[in-house]
Amino acid sequence: QSLAKCHDSLGFDLTIKKKEEVRNYVIEMCLEICDSRSWKYQLARGQSFYINLETVEIACGLDALAEGIRIVLEQERDLLPDNDAKLFKMKMQAINALYFLEWSQGQVPDGVVVGKGGLGYGGTEVFEQRLDVTGHAISALVKLRNLFVLLP
């Protein structure tokens, strides 16, 4: 988020080169999220195939992807090579993450008082409501909604 805000704050005067460097770095980081083991292999169709994939990792990554999608959408097509492919990859992973967050809310067993419906799922033992995770999830949802990105 801080790098995306840095990107936004850089003006169009002598800092164009710096803005391009920050933009490219943010996009590169987002693509690395998409290609990371947990996102590429353990998060598919909105469910985790790895028992300890945590909502904190997905919610924070989704927030970053929302910023990356925004930055890609703001760029003119000729300034960013493979713009459509990068955007498609980020959007697909964002949709998977949204499904995962929805799925994770139902993973807390009946009878557990703390964490029911929360976004603190962490596999077999961790059931808690984490406000930081909830904040990242809400932030991502608002950003994606404002970008008119298709939400499931």
PDB file of C-alpha atoms in Angstrom:
ATOM      1  CA  GLN A   1       0.000   0.000   0.000  1.00  0.00           C
ATOM      2  CA  SER A   2       2.748   2.434   0.854  1.00  0.00           C
ATOM      3  CA  LEU A   3       4.460   1.940  -2.501  1.00  0.00           C
ATOM      4  CA  ALA A   4       1.164   2.465  -4.313  1.00  0.00           C
ATOM      5  CA  LYS A   5       0.616   5.672  -2.347  1.00  0.00           C
ATOM      6  CA  CYS A   6       4.166   6.733  -3.222  1.00  0.00           C
ATOM      7  CA  HIS A   7       3.309   6.068  -6.878  1.00  0.00           C
ATOM      8  CA  ASP A   8       0.237   8.297  -6.588  1.00  0.00           C
ATOM      9  CA  SER A   9       2.034  11.122  -4.823  1.00  0.00           C
ATOM     10  CA  LEU A  10       4.806  11.471  -7.395  1.00  0.00           C
ATOM     11  CA  GLY A  11       3.920  14.255  -9.780  1.00  0.00           C
ATOM     12  CA  PHE A  12       4.408  14.572 -13.492  1.00  0.00           C
ATOM     13  CA  ASP A  13       7.372  16.950 -13.382  1.00  0.00           C
ATOM     14  CA  LEU A  14      10.933  15.702 -13.003  1.00  0.00           C
ATOM     15  CA  THR A  15       9.804  12.624 -11.084  1.00  0.00           C
ATOM     16  CA  ILE A  16       8.299  10.747 -14.037  1.00  0.00           C
ATOM     17  CA  LYS A  17      11.236   8.320 -14.049  1.00  0.00           C
ATOM     18  CA  LYS A  18      10.781   7.603 -10.332  1.00  0.00           C
ATOM     19  CA  LYS A  19       7.037   7.135 -10.795  1.00  0.00           C
ATOM     20  CA  GLU A  20       7.703   4.603 -13.555  1.00  0.00           C
ATOM     21  CA  GLU A  21      10.177   2.760 -11.315  1.00  0.00           C
ATOM     22  CA  VAL A  22       7.672   2.601  -8.447  1.00  0.00           C
ATOM     23  CA  ARG A  23       4.880   1.534 -10.829  1.00  0.00           C
ATOM     24  CA  ASN A  24       7.008  -1.244 -12.285  1.00  0.00           C
ATOM     25  CA  TYR A  25       8.067  -2.393  -8.828  1.00  0.00           C
ATOM     26  CA  VAL A  26       4.464  -2.538  -7.551  1.00  0.00           C
ATOM     27  CA  ILE A  27       3.362  -4.504 -10.611  1.00  0.00           C
ATOM     28  CA  GLU A  28       6.332  -6.855 -10.288  1.00  0.00           C
ATOM     29  CA  MET A  29       5.504  -7.471  -6.626  1.00  0.00           C
ATOM     30  CA  CYS A  30       1.880  -8.213  -7.517  1.00  0.00           C
ATOM     31  CA  LEU A  31       2.923 -10.692 -10.180  1.00  0.00           C
ATOM     32  CA  GLU A  32       5.221 -12.356  -7.641  1.00  0.00           C
ATOM     33  CA  ILE A  33       2.217 -12.719  -5.324  1.00  0.00           C
ATOM     34  CA  CYS A  34       0.311 -14.389  -8.176  1.00  0.00           C
ATOM     35  CA  ASP A  35       3.228 -16.753  -8.815  1.00  0.00           C
ATOM     36  CA  SER A  36       3.972 -17.543  -5.180  1.00  0.00           C
ATOM     37  CA  ARG A  37       3.492 -21.102  -4.021  1.00  0.00           C
ATOM     38  CA  SER A  38       0.510 -20.344  -1.818  1.00  0.00           C
ATOM     39  CA  TRP A  39      -1.323 -18.391  -4.503  1.00  0.00           C
ATOM     40  CA  LYS A  40      -0.404 -20.449  -7.550  1.00  0.00           C
ATOM     41  CA  TYR A  41      -0.661 -23.951  -6.147  1.00  0.00           C
ATOM     42  CA  GLN A  42      -2.408 -23.894  -2.783  1.00  0.00           C
ATOM     43  CA  LEU A  43      -5.206 -21.483  -3.573  1.00  0.00           C
ATOM     44  CA  ALA A  44      -7.458 -22.732  -6.317  1.00  0.00           C
ATOM     45  CA  ARG A  45     -11.150 -22.393  -6.959  1.00  0.00           C
ATOM     46  CA  GLY A  46     -11.462 -20.411  -3.769  1.00  0.00           C
ATOM     47  CA  GLN A  47     -10.405 -23.179  -1.408  1.00  0.00           C
ATOM     48  CA  SER A  48      -7.103 -24.079   0.100  1.00  0.00           C
ATOM     49  CA  PHE A  49      -5.539 -27.418  -0.715  1.00  0.00           C
ATOM     50  CA  TYR A  50      -3.007 -26.714   2.026  1.00  0.00           C
ATOM     51  CA  ILE A  51      -4.436 -27.032   5.500  1.00  0.00           C
ATOM     52  CA  ASN A  52      -2.467 -24.133   7.005  1.00  0.00           C
ATOM     53  CA  LEU A  53      -3.011 -21.481   4.345  1.00  0.00           C
ATOM     54  CA  GLU A  54      -4.046 -18.501   6.412  1.00  0.00           C
ATOM     55  CA  THR A  55      -6.498 -15.752   5.667  1.00  0.00           C
ATOM     56  CA  VAL A  56      -3.913 -13.150   6.708  1.00  0.00           C
ATOM     57  CA  GLU A  57      -1.709 -14.094   3.763  1.00  0.00           C
ATOM     58  CA  ILE A  58      -4.590 -14.007   1.309  1.00  0.00           C
ATOM     59  CA  ALA A  59      -6.245 -10.810   2.607  1.00  0.00           C
ATOM     60  CA  CYS A  60      -2.988  -8.848   2.595  1.00  0.00           C
ATOM     61  CA  GLY A  61      -2.074 -10.155  -0.851  1.00  0.00           C
ATOM     62  CA  LEU A  62      -5.539  -9.305  -2.163  1.00  0.00           C
ATOM     63  CA  ASP A  63      -5.159  -5.749  -0.897  1.00  0.00           C
ATOM     64  CA  ALA A  64      -1.848  -5.492  -2.768  1.00  0.00           C
ATOM     65  CA  LEU A  65      -3.376  -6.972  -5.924  1.00  0.00           C
ATOM     66  CA  ALA A  66      -6.185  -4.408  -5.800  1.00  0.00           C
ATOM     67  CA  GLU A  67      -3.557  -1.651  -5.826  1.00  0.00           C
ATOM     68  CA  GLY A  68      -1.654  -3.354  -8.633  1.00  0.00           C
ATOM     69  CA  ILE A  69      -4.808  -3.713 -10.715  1.00  0.00           C
ATOM     70  CA  ARG A  70      -5.558  -0.027 -10.197  1.00  0.00           C
ATOM     71  CA  ILE A  71      -2.077   0.999 -11.285  1.00  0.00           C
ATOM     72  CA  VAL A  72      -2.195  -1.228 -14.382  1.00  0.00           C
ATOM     73  CA  LEU A  73      -5.620   0.140 -15.343  1.00  0.00           C
ATOM     74  CA  GLU A  74      -4.310   3.714 -15.071  1.00  0.00           C
ATOM     75  CA  GLN A  75      -1.508   3.119 -17.544  1.00  0.00           C
ATOM     76  CA  GLU A  76      -1.784   3.722 -21.228  1.00  0.00           C
ATOM     77  CA  ARG A  77      -1.493   0.495 -23.175  1.00  0.00           C
ATOM     78  CA  ASP A  78       1.696   1.488 -24.980  1.00  0.00           C
ATOM     79  CA  LEU A  79       3.536   2.290 -21.734  1.00  0.00           C
ATOM     80  CA  LEU A  80       3.197  -1.144 -20.195  1.00  0.00           C
ATOM     81  CA  PRO A  81       4.188  -4.234 -22.175  1.00  0.00           C
ATOM     82  CA  ASP A  82       1.843  -7.220 -21.782  1.00  0.00           C
ATOM     83  CA  ASN A  83      -0.672  -5.020 -19.962  1.00  0.00           C
ATOM     84  CA  ASP A  84      -3.636  -7.295 -20.707  1.00  0.00           C
ATOM     85  CA  ALA A  85      -1.855 -10.476 -19.623  1.00  0.00           C
ATOM     86  CA  LYS A  86      -0.693  -8.927 -16.347  1.00  0.00           C
ATOM     87  CA  LEU A  87      -4.136  -7.527 -15.647  1.00  0.00           C
ATOM     88  CA  PHE A  88      -5.812 -10.862 -16.420  1.00  0.00           C
ATOM     89  CA  LYS A  89      -3.438 -12.740 -14.122  1.00  0.00           C
ATOM     90  CA  MET A  90      -4.005 -10.314 -11.238  1.00  0.00           C
ATOM     91  CA  LYS A  91      -7.781 -10.319 -11.700  1.00  0.00           C
ATOM     92  CA  MET A  92      -7.987 -14.115 -11.762  1.00  0.00           C
ATOM     93  CA  GLN A  93      -5.947 -14.421  -8.581  1.00  0.00           C
ATOM     94  CA  ALA A  94      -8.022 -11.681  -6.940  1.00  0.00           C
ATOM     95  CA  ILE A  95     -11.209 -13.606  -7.737  1.00  0.00           C
ATOM     96  CA  ASN A  96      -9.682 -16.806  -6.301  1.00  0.00           C
ATOM     97  CA  ALA A  97      -8.729 -14.881  -3.165  1.00  0.00           C
ATOM     98  CA  LEU A  98     -12.252 -13.486  -2.777  1.00  0.00           C
ATOM     99  CA  TYR A  99     -13.700 -16.990  -2.994  1.00  0.00           C
ATOM    100  CA  PHE A 100     -11.131 -18.202  -0.466  1.00  0.00           C
ATOM    101  CA  LEU A 101     -12.026 -15.462   2.023  1.00  0.00           C
ATOM    102  CA  GLU A 102     -15.696 -16.357   1.675  1.00  0.00           C
ATOM    103  CA  TRP A 103     -14.884 -20.057   2.090  1.00  0.00           C
ATOM    104  CA  SER A 104     -12.669 -19.472   5.131  1.00  0.00           C
ATOM    105  CA  GLN A 105     -15.489 -17.819   7.054  1.00  0.00           C
ATOM    106  CA  GLY A 106     -17.330 -21.133   7.145  1.00  0.00           C
ATOM    107  CA  GLN A 107     -14.373 -23.232   8.321  1.00  0.00           C
ATOM    108  CA  VAL A 108     -14.691 -22.564  12.032  1.00  0.00           C
ATOM    109  CA  PRO A 109     -16.425 -25.588  13.583  1.00  0.00           C
ATOM    110  CA  ASP A 110     -19.798 -25.260  15.283  1.00  0.00           C
ATOM    111  CA  GLY A 111     -19.468 -24.689  18.986  1.00  0.00           C
ATOM    112  CA  VAL A 112     -16.426 -22.427  18.759  1.00  0.00           C
ATOM    113  CA  VAL A 113     -17.362 -19.108  20.312  1.00  0.00           C
ATOM    114  CA  VAL A 114     -14.408 -16.985  19.227  1.00  0.00           C
ATOM    115  CA  GLY A 115     -13.793 -16.493  15.538  1.00  0.00           C
ATOM    116  CA  LYS A 116     -17.104 -17.646  14.106  1.00  0.00           C
ATOM    117  CA  GLY A 117     -17.445 -15.932  10.740  1.00  0.00           C
ATOM    118  CA  GLY A 118     -14.161 -14.143  11.236  1.00  0.00           C
ATOM    119  CA  LEU A 119     -11.198 -13.731   8.958  1.00  0.00           C
ATOM    120  CA  GLY A 120      -8.585 -15.289  11.184  1.00  0.00           C
ATOM    121  CA  TYR A 121      -8.677 -18.820   9.799  1.00  0.00           C
ATOM    122  CA  GLY A 122      -5.300 -20.495  10.040  1.00  0.00           C
ATOM    123  CA  GLY A 123      -5.767 -24.169   9.346  1.00  0.00           C
ATOM    124  CA  THR A 124      -6.571 -26.748  11.982  1.00  0.00           C
ATOM    125  CA  GLU A 125      -6.049 -24.767  15.186  1.00  0.00           C
ATOM    126  CA  VAL A 126      -6.341 -21.036  14.610  1.00  0.00           C
ATOM    127  CA  PHE A 127      -9.832 -19.603  14.807  1.00  0.00           C
ATOM    128  CA  GLU A 128      -9.994 -15.945  15.684  1.00  0.00           C
ATOM    129  CA  GLN A 129     -11.389 -12.660  14.510  1.00  0.00           C
ATOM    130  CA  ARG A 130      -8.417 -10.599  13.398  1.00  0.00           C
ATOM    131  CA  LEU A 131      -9.182  -6.957  12.842  1.00  0.00           C
ATOM    132  CA  ASP A 132      -6.033  -6.406  10.775  1.00  0.00           C
ATOM    133  CA  VAL A 133      -7.016  -9.182   8.379  1.00  0.00           C
ATOM    134  CA  THR A 134     -10.593  -7.917   8.241  1.00  0.00           C
ATOM    135  CA  GLY A 135      -9.266  -4.424   7.512  1.00  0.00           C
ATOM    136  CA  HIS A 136      -7.153  -5.652   4.580  1.00  0.00           C
ATOM    137  CA  ALA A 137     -10.073  -7.667   3.218  1.00  0.00           C
ATOM    138  CA  ILE A 138     -12.455  -4.698   3.414  1.00  0.00           C
ATOM    139  CA  SER A 139      -9.839  -2.382   1.928  1.00  0.00           C
ATOM    140  CA  ALA A 140      -9.390  -4.751  -1.017  1.00  0.00           C
ATOM    141  CA  LEU A 141     -13.128  -5.127  -1.529  1.00  0.00           C
ATOM    142  CA  VAL A 142     -13.660  -1.373  -1.595  1.00  0.00           C
ATOM    143  CA  LYS A 143     -10.771  -0.849  -4.016  1.00  0.00           C
ATOM    144  CA  LEU A 144     -12.002  -3.582  -6.352  1.00  0.00           C
ATOM    145  CA  ARG A 145     -15.545  -2.242  -6.199  1.00  0.00           C
ATOM    146  CA  ASN A 146     -14.343   1.258  -7.017  1.00  0.00           C
ATOM    147  CA  LEU A 147     -12.447  -0.130 -10.008  1.00  0.00           C
ATOM    148  CA  PHE A 148     -15.564  -1.942 -11.206  1.00  0.00           C
ATOM    149  CA  VAL A 149     -13.605  -5.182 -11.180  1.00  0.00           C
ATOM    150  CA  LEU A 150     -15.933  -8.152 -11.427  1.00  0.00           C
ATOM    151  CA  LEU A 151     -16.555  -9.575  -7.974  1.00  0.00           C
ATOM    152  CA  PRO A 152     -17.884 -13.112  -7.453  1.00  0.00           C
TER     153      PRO A 152
END
